[in-house]
Rosetta silent file (secondary structure, phi, psi, omega in degrees, C-alpha in Angstrom):
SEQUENCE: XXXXXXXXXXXXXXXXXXXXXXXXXXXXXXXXXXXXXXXXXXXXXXXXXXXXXXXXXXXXXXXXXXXXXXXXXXXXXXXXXXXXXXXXXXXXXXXXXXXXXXXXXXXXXXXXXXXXXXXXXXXXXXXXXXXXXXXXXXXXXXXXXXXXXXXXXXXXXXXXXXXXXXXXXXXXXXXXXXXXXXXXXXXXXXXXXXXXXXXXXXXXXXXXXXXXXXXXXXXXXXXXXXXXXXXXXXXXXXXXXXXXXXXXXXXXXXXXXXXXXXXXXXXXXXXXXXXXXXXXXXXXXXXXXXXXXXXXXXXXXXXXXXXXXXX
SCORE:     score description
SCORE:     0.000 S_00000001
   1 L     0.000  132.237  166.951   19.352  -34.399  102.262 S_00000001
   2 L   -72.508  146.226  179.306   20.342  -30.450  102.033 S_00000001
   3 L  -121.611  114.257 -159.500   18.278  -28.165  103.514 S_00000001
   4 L   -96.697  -22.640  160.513   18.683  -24.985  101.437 S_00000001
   5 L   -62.558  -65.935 -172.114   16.990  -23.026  104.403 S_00000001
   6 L   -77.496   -1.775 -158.598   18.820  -24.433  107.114 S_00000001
   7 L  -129.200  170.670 -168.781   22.336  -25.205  105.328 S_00000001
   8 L  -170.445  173.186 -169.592   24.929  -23.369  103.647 S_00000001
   9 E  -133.855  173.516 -157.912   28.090  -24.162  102.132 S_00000001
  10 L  -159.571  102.263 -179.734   31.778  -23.905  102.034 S_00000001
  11 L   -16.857  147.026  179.294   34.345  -25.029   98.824 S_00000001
  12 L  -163.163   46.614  166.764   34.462  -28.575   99.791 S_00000001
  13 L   -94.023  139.498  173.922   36.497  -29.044   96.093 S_00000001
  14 L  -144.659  132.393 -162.295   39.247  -30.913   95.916 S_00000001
  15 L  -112.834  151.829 -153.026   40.743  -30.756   92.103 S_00000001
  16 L   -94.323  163.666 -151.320   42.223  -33.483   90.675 S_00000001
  17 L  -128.310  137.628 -150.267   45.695  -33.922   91.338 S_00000001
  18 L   -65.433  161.901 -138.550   48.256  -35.729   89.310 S_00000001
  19 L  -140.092  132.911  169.903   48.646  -39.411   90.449 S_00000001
  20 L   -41.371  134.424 -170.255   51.026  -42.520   90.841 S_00000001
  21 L  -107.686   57.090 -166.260   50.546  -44.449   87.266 S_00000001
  22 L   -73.322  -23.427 -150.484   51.354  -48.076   89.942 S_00000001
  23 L   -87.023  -14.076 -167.179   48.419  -49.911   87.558 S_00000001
  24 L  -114.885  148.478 -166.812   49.726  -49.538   84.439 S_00000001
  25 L  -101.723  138.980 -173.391   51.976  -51.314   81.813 S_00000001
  26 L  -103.507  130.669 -174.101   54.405  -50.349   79.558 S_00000001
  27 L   -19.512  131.689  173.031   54.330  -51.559   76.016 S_00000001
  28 L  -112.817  170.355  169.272   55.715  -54.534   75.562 S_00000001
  29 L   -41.095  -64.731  172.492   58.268  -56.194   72.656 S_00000001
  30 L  -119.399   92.098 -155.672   56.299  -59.051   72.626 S_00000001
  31 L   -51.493  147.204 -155.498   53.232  -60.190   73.903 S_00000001
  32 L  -102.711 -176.506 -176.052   53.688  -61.445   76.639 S_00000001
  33 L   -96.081  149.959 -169.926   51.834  -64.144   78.372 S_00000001
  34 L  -124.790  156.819 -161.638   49.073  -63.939   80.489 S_00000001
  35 L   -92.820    5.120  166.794   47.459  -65.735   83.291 S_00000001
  36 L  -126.617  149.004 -165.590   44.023  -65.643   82.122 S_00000001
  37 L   -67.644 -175.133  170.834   43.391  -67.105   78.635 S_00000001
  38 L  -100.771   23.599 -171.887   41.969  -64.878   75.566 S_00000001
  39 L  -156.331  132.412 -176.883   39.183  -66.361   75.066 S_00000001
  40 L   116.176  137.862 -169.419   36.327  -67.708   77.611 S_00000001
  41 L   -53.317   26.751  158.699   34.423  -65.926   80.147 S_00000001
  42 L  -108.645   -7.458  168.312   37.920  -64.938   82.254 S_00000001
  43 E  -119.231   66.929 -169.120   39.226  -62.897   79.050 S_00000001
  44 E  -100.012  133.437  165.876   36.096  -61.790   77.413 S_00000001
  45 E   -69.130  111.708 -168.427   35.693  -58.869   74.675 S_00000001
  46 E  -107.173   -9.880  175.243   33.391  -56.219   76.608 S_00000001
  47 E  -153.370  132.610  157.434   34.184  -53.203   73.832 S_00000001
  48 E  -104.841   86.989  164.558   35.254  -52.778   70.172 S_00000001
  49 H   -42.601  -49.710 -155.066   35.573  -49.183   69.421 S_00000001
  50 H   -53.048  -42.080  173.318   35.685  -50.181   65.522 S_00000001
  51 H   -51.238  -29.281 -172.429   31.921  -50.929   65.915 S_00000001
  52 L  -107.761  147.330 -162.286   30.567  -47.351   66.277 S_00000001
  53 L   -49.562  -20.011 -174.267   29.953  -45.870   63.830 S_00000001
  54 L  -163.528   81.082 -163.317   31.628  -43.013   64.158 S_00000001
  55 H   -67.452  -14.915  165.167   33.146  -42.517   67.934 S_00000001
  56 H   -88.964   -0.276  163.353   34.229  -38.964   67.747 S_00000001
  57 H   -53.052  -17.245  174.529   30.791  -38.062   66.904 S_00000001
  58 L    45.090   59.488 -155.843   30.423  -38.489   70.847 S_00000001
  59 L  -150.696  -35.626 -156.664   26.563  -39.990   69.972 S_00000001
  60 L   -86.662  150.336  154.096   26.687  -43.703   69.920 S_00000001
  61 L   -86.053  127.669 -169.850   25.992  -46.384   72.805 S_00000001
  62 L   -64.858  130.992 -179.834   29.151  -48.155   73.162 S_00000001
  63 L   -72.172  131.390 -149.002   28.782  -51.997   71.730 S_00000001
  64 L  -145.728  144.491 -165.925   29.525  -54.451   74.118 S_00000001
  65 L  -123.580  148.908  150.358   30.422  -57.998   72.764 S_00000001
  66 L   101.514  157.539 -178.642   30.740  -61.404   74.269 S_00000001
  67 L  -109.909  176.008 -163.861   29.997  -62.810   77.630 S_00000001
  68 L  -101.010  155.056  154.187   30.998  -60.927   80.753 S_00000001
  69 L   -49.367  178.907 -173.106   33.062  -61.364   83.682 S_00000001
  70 L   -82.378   13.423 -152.187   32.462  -61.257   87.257 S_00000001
  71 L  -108.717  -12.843 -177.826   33.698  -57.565   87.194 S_00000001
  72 L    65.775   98.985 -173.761   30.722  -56.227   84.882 S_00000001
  73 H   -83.419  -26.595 -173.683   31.846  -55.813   81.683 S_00000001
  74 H   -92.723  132.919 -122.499   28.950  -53.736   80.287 S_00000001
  75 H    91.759  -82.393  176.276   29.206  -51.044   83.289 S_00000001
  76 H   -69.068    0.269  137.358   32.972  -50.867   82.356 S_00000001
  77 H   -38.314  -53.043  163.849   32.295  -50.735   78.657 S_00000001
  78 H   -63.603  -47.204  176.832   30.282  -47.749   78.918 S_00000001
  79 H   -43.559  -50.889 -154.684   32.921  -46.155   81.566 S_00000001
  80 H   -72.069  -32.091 -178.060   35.274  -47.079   79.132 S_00000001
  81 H   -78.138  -55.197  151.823   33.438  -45.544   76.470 S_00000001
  82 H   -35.957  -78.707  167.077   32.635  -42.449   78.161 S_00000001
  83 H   -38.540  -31.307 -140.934   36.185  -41.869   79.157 S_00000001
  84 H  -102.488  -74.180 -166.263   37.033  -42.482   75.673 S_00000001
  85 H   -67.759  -78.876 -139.628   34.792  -39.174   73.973 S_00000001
  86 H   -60.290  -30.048  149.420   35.568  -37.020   77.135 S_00000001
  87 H   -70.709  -61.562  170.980   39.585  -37.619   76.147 S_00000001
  88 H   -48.067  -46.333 -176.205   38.996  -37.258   72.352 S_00000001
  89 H   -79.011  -14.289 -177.258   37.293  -33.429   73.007 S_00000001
  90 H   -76.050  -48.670 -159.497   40.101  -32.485   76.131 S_00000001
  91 H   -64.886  -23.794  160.492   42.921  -33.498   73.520 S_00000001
  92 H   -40.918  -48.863 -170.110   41.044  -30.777   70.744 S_00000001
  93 L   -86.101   23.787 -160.068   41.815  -28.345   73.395 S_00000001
  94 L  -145.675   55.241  165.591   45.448  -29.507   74.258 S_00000001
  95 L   -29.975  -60.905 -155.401   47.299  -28.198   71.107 S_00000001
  96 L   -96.844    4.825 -173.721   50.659  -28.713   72.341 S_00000001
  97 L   -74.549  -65.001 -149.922   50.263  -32.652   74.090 S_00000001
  98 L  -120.376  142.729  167.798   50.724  -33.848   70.955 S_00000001
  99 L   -88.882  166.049 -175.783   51.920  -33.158   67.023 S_00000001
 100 H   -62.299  -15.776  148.707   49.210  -33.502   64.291 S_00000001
 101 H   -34.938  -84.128  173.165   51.223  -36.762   63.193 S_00000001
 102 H   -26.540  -66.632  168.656   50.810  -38.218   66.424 S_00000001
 103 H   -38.662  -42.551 -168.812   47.152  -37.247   66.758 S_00000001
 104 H   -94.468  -46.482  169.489   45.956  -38.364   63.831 S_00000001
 105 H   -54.792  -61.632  173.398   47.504  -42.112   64.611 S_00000001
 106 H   -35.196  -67.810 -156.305   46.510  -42.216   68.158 S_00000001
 107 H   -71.263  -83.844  173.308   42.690  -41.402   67.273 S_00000001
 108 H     9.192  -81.033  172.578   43.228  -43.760   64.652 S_00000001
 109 H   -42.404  -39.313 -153.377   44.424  -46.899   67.454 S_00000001
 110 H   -84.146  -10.636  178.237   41.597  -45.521   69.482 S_00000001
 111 H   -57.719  -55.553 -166.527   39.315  -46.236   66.649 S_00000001
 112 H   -96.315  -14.772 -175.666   40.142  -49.274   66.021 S_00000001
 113 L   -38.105  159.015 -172.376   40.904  -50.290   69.743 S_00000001
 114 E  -138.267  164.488 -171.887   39.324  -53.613   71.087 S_00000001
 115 E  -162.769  162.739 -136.139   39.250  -54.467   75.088 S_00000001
 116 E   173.984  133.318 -170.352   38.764  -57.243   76.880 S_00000001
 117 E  -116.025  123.771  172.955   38.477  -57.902   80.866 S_00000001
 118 E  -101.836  142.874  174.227   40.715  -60.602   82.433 S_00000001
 119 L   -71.122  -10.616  174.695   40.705  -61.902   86.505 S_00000001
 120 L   175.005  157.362  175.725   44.674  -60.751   86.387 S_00000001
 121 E  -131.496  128.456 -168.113   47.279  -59.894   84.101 S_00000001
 122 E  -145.079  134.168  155.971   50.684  -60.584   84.502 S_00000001
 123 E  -121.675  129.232 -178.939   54.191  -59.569   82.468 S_00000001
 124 L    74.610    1.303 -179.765   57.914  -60.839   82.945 S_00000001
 125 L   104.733    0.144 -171.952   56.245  -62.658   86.050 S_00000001
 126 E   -99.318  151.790  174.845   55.011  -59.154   87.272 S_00000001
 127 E   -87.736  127.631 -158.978   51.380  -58.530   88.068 S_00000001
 128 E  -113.515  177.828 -176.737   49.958  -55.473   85.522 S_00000001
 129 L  -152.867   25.817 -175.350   46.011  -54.209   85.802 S_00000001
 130 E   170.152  133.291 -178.163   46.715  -53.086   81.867 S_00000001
 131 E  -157.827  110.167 -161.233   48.274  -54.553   79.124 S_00000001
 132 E  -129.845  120.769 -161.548   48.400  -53.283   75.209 S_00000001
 133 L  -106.391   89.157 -175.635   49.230  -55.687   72.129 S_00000001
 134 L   -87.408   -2.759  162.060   49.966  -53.238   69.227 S_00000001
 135 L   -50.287  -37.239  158.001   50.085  -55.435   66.415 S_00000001
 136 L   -87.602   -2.917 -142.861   46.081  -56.381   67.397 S_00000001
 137 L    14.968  113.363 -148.579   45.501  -53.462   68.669 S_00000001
 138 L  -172.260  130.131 -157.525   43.925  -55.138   71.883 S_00000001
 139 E  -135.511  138.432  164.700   43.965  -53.592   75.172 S_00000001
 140 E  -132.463  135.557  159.628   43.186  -56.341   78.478 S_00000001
 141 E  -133.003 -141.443  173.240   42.633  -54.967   81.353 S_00000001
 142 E  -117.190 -178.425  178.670   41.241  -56.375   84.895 S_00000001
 143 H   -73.721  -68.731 -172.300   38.028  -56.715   87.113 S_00000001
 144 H   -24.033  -83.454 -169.490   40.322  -54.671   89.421 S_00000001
 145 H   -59.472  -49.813  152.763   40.759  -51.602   87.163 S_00000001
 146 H     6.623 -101.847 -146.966   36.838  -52.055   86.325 S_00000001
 147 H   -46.893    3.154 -166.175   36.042  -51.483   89.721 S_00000001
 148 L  -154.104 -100.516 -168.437   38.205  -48.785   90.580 S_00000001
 149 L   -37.366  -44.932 -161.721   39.971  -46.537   88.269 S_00000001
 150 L  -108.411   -6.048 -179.936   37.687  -46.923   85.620 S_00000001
 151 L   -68.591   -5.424  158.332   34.481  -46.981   86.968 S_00000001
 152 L  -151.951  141.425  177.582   33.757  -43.462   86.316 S_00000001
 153 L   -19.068  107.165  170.569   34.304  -40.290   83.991 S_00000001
 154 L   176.757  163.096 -166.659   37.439  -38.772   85.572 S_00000001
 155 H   -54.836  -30.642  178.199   41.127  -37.902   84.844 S_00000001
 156 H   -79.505  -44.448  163.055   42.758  -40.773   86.405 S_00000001
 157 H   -32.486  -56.539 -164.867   40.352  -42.917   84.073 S_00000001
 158 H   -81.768  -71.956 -174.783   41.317  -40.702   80.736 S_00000001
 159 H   -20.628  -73.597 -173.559   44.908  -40.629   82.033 S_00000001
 160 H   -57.908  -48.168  156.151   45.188  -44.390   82.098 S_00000001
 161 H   -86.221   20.103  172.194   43.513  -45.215   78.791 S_00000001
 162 H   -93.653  -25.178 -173.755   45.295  -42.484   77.159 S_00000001
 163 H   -48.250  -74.466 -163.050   48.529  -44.161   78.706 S_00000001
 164 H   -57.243  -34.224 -162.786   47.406  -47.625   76.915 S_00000001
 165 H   -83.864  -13.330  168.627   46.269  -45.974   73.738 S_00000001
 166 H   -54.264  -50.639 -161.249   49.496  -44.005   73.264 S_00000001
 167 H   -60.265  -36.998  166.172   51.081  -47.817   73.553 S_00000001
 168 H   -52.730  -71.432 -167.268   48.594  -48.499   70.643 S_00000001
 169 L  -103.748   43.592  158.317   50.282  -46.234   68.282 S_00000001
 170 L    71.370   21.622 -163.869   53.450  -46.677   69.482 S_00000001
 171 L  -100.181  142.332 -128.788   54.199  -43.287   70.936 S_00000001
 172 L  -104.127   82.715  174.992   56.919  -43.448   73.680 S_00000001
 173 L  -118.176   22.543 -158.590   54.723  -42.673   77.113 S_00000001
 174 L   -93.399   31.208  143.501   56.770  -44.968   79.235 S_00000001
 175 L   -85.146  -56.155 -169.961   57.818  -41.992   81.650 S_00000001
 176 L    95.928   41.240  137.443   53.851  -41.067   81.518 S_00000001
 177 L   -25.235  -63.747 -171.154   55.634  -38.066   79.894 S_00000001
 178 L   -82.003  -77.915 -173.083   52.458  -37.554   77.805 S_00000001
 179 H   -43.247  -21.945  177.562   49.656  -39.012   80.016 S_00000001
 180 H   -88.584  -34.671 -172.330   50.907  -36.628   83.341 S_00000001
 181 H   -88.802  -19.229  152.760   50.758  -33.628   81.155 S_00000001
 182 H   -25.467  -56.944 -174.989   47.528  -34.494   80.385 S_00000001
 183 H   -65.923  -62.754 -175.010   46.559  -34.690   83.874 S_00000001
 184 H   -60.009  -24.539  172.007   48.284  -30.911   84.497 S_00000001
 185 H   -79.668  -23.825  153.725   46.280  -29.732   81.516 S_00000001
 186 H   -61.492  -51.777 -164.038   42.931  -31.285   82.944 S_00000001
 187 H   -61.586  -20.173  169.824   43.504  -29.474   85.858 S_00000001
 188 H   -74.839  -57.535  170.386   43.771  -26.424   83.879 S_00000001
 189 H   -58.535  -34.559  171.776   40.785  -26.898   81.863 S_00000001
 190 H   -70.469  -22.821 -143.279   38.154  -27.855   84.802 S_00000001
 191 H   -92.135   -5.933  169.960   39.327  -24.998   86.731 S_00000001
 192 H   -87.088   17.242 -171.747   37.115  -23.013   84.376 S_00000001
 193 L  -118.790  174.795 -134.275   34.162  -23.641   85.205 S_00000001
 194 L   -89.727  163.116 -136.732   31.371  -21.713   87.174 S_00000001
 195 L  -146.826  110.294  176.049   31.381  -21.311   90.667 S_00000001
 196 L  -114.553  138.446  135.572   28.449  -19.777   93.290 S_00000001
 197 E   -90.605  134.246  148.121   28.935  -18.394   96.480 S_00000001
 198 L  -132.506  145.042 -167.272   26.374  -17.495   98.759 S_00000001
 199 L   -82.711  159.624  160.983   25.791  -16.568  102.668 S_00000001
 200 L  -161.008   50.295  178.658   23.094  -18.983  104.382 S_00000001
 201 L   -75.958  173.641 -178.015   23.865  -18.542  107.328 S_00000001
 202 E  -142.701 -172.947  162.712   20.729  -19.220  109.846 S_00000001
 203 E  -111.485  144.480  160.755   19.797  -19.085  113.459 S_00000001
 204 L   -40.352 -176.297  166.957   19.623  -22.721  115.558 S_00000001
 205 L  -105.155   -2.685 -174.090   17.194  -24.055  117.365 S_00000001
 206 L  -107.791   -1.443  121.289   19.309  -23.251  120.600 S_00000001
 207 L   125.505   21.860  161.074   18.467  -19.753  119.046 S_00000001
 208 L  -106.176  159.435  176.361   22.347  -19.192  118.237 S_00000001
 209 E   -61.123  136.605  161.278   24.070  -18.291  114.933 S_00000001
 210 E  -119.437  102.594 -161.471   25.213  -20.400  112.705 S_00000001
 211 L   -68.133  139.212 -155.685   27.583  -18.896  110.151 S_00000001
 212 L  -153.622  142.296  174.305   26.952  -21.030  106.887 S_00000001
 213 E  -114.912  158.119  164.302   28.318  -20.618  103.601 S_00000001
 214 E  -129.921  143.504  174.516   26.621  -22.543  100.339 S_00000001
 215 E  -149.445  169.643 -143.076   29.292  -22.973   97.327 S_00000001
 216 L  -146.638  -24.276 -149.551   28.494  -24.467   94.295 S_00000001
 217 L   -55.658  124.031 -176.501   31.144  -25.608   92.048 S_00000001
 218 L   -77.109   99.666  165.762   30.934  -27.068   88.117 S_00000001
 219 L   -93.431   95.325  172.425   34.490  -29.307   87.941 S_00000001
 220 L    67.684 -142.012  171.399   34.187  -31.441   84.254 S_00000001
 221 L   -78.629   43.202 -172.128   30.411  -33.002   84.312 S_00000001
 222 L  -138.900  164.071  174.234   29.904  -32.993   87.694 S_00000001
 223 L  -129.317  127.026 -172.430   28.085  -30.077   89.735 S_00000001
 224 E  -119.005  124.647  156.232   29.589  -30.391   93.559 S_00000001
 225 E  -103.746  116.569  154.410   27.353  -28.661   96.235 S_00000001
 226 E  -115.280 -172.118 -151.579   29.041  -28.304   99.493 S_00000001
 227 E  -170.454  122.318 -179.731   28.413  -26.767  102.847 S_00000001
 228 L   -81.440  -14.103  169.730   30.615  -25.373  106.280 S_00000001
 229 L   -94.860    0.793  162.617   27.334  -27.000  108.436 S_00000001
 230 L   -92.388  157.586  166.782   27.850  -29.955  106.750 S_00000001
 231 L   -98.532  -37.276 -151.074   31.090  -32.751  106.581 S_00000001
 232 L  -111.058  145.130  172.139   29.477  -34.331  102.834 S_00000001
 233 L  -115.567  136.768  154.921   29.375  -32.830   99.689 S_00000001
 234 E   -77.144  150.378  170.162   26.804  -33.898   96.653 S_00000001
 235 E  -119.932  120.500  163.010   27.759  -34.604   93.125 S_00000001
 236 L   -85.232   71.011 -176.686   25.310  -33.701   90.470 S_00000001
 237 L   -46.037  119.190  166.268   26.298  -35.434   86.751 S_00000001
 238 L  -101.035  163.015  172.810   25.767  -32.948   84.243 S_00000001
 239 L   -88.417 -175.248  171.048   25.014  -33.713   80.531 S_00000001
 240 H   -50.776  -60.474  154.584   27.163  -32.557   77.862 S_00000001
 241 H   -14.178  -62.294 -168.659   24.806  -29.462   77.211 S_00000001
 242 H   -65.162  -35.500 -171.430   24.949  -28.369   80.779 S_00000001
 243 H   -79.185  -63.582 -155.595   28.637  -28.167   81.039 S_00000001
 244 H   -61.396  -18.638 -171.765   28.268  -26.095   77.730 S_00000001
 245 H   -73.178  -25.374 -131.842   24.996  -23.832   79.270 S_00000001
 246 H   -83.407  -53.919 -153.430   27.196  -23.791   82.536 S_00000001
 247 H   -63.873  -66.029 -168.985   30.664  -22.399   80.480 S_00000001
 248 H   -62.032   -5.618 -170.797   28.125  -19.388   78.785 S_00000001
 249 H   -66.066  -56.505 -137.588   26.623  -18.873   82.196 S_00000001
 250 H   -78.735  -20.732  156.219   30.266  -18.131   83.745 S_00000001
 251 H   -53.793  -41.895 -164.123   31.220  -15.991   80.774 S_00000001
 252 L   -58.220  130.648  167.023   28.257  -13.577   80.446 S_00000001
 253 L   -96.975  -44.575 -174.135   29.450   -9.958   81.179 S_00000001
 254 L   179.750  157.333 -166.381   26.565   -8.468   80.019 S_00000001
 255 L   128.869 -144.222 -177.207   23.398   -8.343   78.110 S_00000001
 256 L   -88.156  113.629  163.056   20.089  -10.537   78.393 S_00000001
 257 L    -9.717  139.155  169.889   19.694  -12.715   81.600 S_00000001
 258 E  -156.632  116.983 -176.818   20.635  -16.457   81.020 S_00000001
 259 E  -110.704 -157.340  156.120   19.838  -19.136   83.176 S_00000001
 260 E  -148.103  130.931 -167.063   20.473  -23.328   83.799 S_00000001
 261 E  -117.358  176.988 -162.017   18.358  -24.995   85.572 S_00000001
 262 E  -154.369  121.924  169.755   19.744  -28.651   87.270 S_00000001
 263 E  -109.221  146.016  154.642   17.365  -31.173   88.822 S_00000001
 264 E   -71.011   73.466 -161.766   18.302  -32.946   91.657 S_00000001
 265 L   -67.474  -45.176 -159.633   16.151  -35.835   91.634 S_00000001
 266 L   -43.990  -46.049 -178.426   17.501  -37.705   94.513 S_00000001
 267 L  -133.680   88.568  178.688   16.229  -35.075   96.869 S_00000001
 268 L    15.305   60.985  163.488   12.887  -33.222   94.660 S_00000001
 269 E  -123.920  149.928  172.637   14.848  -30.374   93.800 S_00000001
 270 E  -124.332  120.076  169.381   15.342  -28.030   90.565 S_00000001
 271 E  -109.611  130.327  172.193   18.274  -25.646   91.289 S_00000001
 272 E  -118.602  140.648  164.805   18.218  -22.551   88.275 S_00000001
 273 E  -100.459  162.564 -152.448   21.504  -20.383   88.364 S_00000001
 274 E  -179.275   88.643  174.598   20.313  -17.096   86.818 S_00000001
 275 E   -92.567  163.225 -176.688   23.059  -14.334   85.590 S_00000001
 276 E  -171.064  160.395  158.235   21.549  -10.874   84.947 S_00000001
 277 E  -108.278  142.204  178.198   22.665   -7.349   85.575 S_00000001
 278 L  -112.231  105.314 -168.845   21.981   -5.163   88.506 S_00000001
 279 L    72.833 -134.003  162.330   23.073   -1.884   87.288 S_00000001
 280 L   -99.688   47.083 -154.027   26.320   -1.934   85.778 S_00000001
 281 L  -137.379  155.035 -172.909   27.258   -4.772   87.536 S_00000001
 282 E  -110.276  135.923  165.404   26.721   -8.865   86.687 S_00000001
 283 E  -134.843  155.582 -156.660   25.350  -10.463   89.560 S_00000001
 284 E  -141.268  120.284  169.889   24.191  -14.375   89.458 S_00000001
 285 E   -88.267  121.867 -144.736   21.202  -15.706   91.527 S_00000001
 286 E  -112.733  108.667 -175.108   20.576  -19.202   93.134 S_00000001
 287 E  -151.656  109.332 -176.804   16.583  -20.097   92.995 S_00000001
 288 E   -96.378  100.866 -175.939   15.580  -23.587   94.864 S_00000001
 289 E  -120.495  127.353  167.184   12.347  -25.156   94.047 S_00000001
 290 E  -115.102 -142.538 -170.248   10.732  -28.668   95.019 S_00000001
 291 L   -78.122  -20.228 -140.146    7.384  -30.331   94.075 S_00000001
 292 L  -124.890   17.306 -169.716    5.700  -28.393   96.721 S_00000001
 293 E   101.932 -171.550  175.720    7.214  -24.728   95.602 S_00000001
 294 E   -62.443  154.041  178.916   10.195  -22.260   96.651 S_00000001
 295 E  -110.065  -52.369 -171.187   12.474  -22.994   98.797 S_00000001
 296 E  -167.296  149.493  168.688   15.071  -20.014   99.106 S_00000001
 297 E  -133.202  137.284 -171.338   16.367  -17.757   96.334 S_00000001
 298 E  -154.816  125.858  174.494   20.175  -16.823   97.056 S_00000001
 299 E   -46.225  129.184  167.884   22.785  -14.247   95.766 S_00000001
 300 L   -87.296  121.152  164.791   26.285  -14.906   94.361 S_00000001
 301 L   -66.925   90.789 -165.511   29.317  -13.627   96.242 S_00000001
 302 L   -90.883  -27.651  163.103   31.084  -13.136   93.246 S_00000001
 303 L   -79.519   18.357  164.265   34.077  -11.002   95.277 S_00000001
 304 L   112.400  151.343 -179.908   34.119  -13.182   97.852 S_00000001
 305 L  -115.649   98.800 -175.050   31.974  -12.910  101.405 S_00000001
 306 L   -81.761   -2.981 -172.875   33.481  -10.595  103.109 S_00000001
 307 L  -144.808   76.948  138.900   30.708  -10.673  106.164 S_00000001
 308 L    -8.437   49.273 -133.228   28.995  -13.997  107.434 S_00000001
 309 L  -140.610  178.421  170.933   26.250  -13.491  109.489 S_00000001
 310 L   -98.744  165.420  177.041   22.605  -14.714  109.972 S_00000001
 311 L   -58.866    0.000    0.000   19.637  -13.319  107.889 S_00000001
């Protein structure tokens, strides 16, 4: 558990960085055959985008069909689902990935896409961990990719089904041509988002200093609090709203005070970020409360800390 008295932070970000594509399959001529059947709990249908009603609406619970594998098909339904809106809204903001041709067939395939979790997949005798049939439009992928790629909101996730859904409508990604500049164009787009510094440094208990940093950083949905007296960072899941309060926070120049407040459940905390002006100047405040009252209220370095020290 952070100690907002005793602890301080340090960037402890590491932004994501474009990635071997070893898991993935490239369209094929002809489906090919596979070593678990399509039907029966070792192929089972865990999501049919066609069912909601309306998936760029980003509103529905994803429908999960069928019975599941050992790999937890509704866990990777939802991932899958997630991943799925959080790629339809980067590609609004990624003019140039694609022409409007293109676009409008892909979200089309993705529409209609249907998925389906297999114990392995294999083409030409080679073992794949994705495989996309576009004549069904039918995507199989494994317990493997479940458990690991796909198992949460993140670029290498949207990367990989953007891979298979280009293969849905037939668009040529079998460089990863498309799907890597995706990935350099995530990397653009997270990089906006807001950022606290603050000193915390403290004195010991052996009554020496300890120079302490606190950083803060919003990356996608996630809120990362790290620390230089710490090795571990937390990750805080924001909702859609919060990444949008967070994006008007880190904009405000000037004008009326706007804050976001973020609970921490795990360890009884409500963190509010809180821009305002102090003169003619923007400065953005840090104010740490638990069940039992304040904890610390803390300053944003917004140039930077040029002096460490204890309080």
């Amino acid at each position: 558990m952070m100690d907002f008295r005793h602890c301080g932070a340090k960037i402890l970000i590491t932004c994501v960085t474009l990635f071997a594509f070893n898991a993935l399959a490239e369209e094929p001529a002809l489906k090919p055959k596979i070593t678990a059947p399509e039907a029966g709990p070792k192929a089972a249908m865990i999501l049919d985008n066609s069912l909601s009603k309306n998936l760029k609406d980003l509103k529905m619970k994803p429908p999960v069909e069928g019975p599941r594998s050992g790999g937890g098909g509704n866990s990777c339904a939802l991932s899958i689902h997630q991943n799925t809106e959080k790629l339809i809204s980067l590609l609004a903001d990624m003019p140039n990935l694609l022409t409007k041709n293109q676009k409008d067939t892909l979200l089309f395939k993705i529409s209609e896409a249907k998925f389906y979790i297999a114990d392995s997949l294999s083409l030409d005798g080679q073992l794949k961990d994705a495989i996309n049939y576009p004549n069904t439009n039918e995507i199989f992928i494994t317990n493997r990719l479940c458990g690991l790629d796909l198992l949460e909101v993140q670029s290498r996730a949207m990367a990989i089904l953007l891979h298979e859904y280009l293969g849905l409508a037939r668009i040529d990604d079998r460089e990863y041509q498309i799907s890597g500049a995706f990935l350099q164009n995530y990397d653009s787009y997270v990089a906006k988002g807001y950022s606290f510094t603050a000193n915390n440094s403290y004195i010991a208990s052996t009554g020496q200093c300890v120079q302490s940093v606190l950083h803060i950083q919003q990356i996608g949905n996630n809120l990362i609090v790290a620390s230089t007296s710490k090795s571990s960072a937390r990750i805080l899941a924001l909702s859609k709203d919060k990444v949008a309060e967070f994006r008007a926070l880190a904009k405000r120049v000037a004008g009326a005070p706007i804050s976001v407040k973020v609970e921490d459940k795990s360890n009884d905390m409500e963190l509010e970020f809180t821009s305002k002006s102090c003169g003619n100047t923007r400065c953005d405040f840090l104010t740490v409360q638990n069940s039992e009252g304040l904890l610390g209220v803390f300053k944003n370095a917004l140039y930077g800390l040029a002096v460490v020290d204890c309080k």
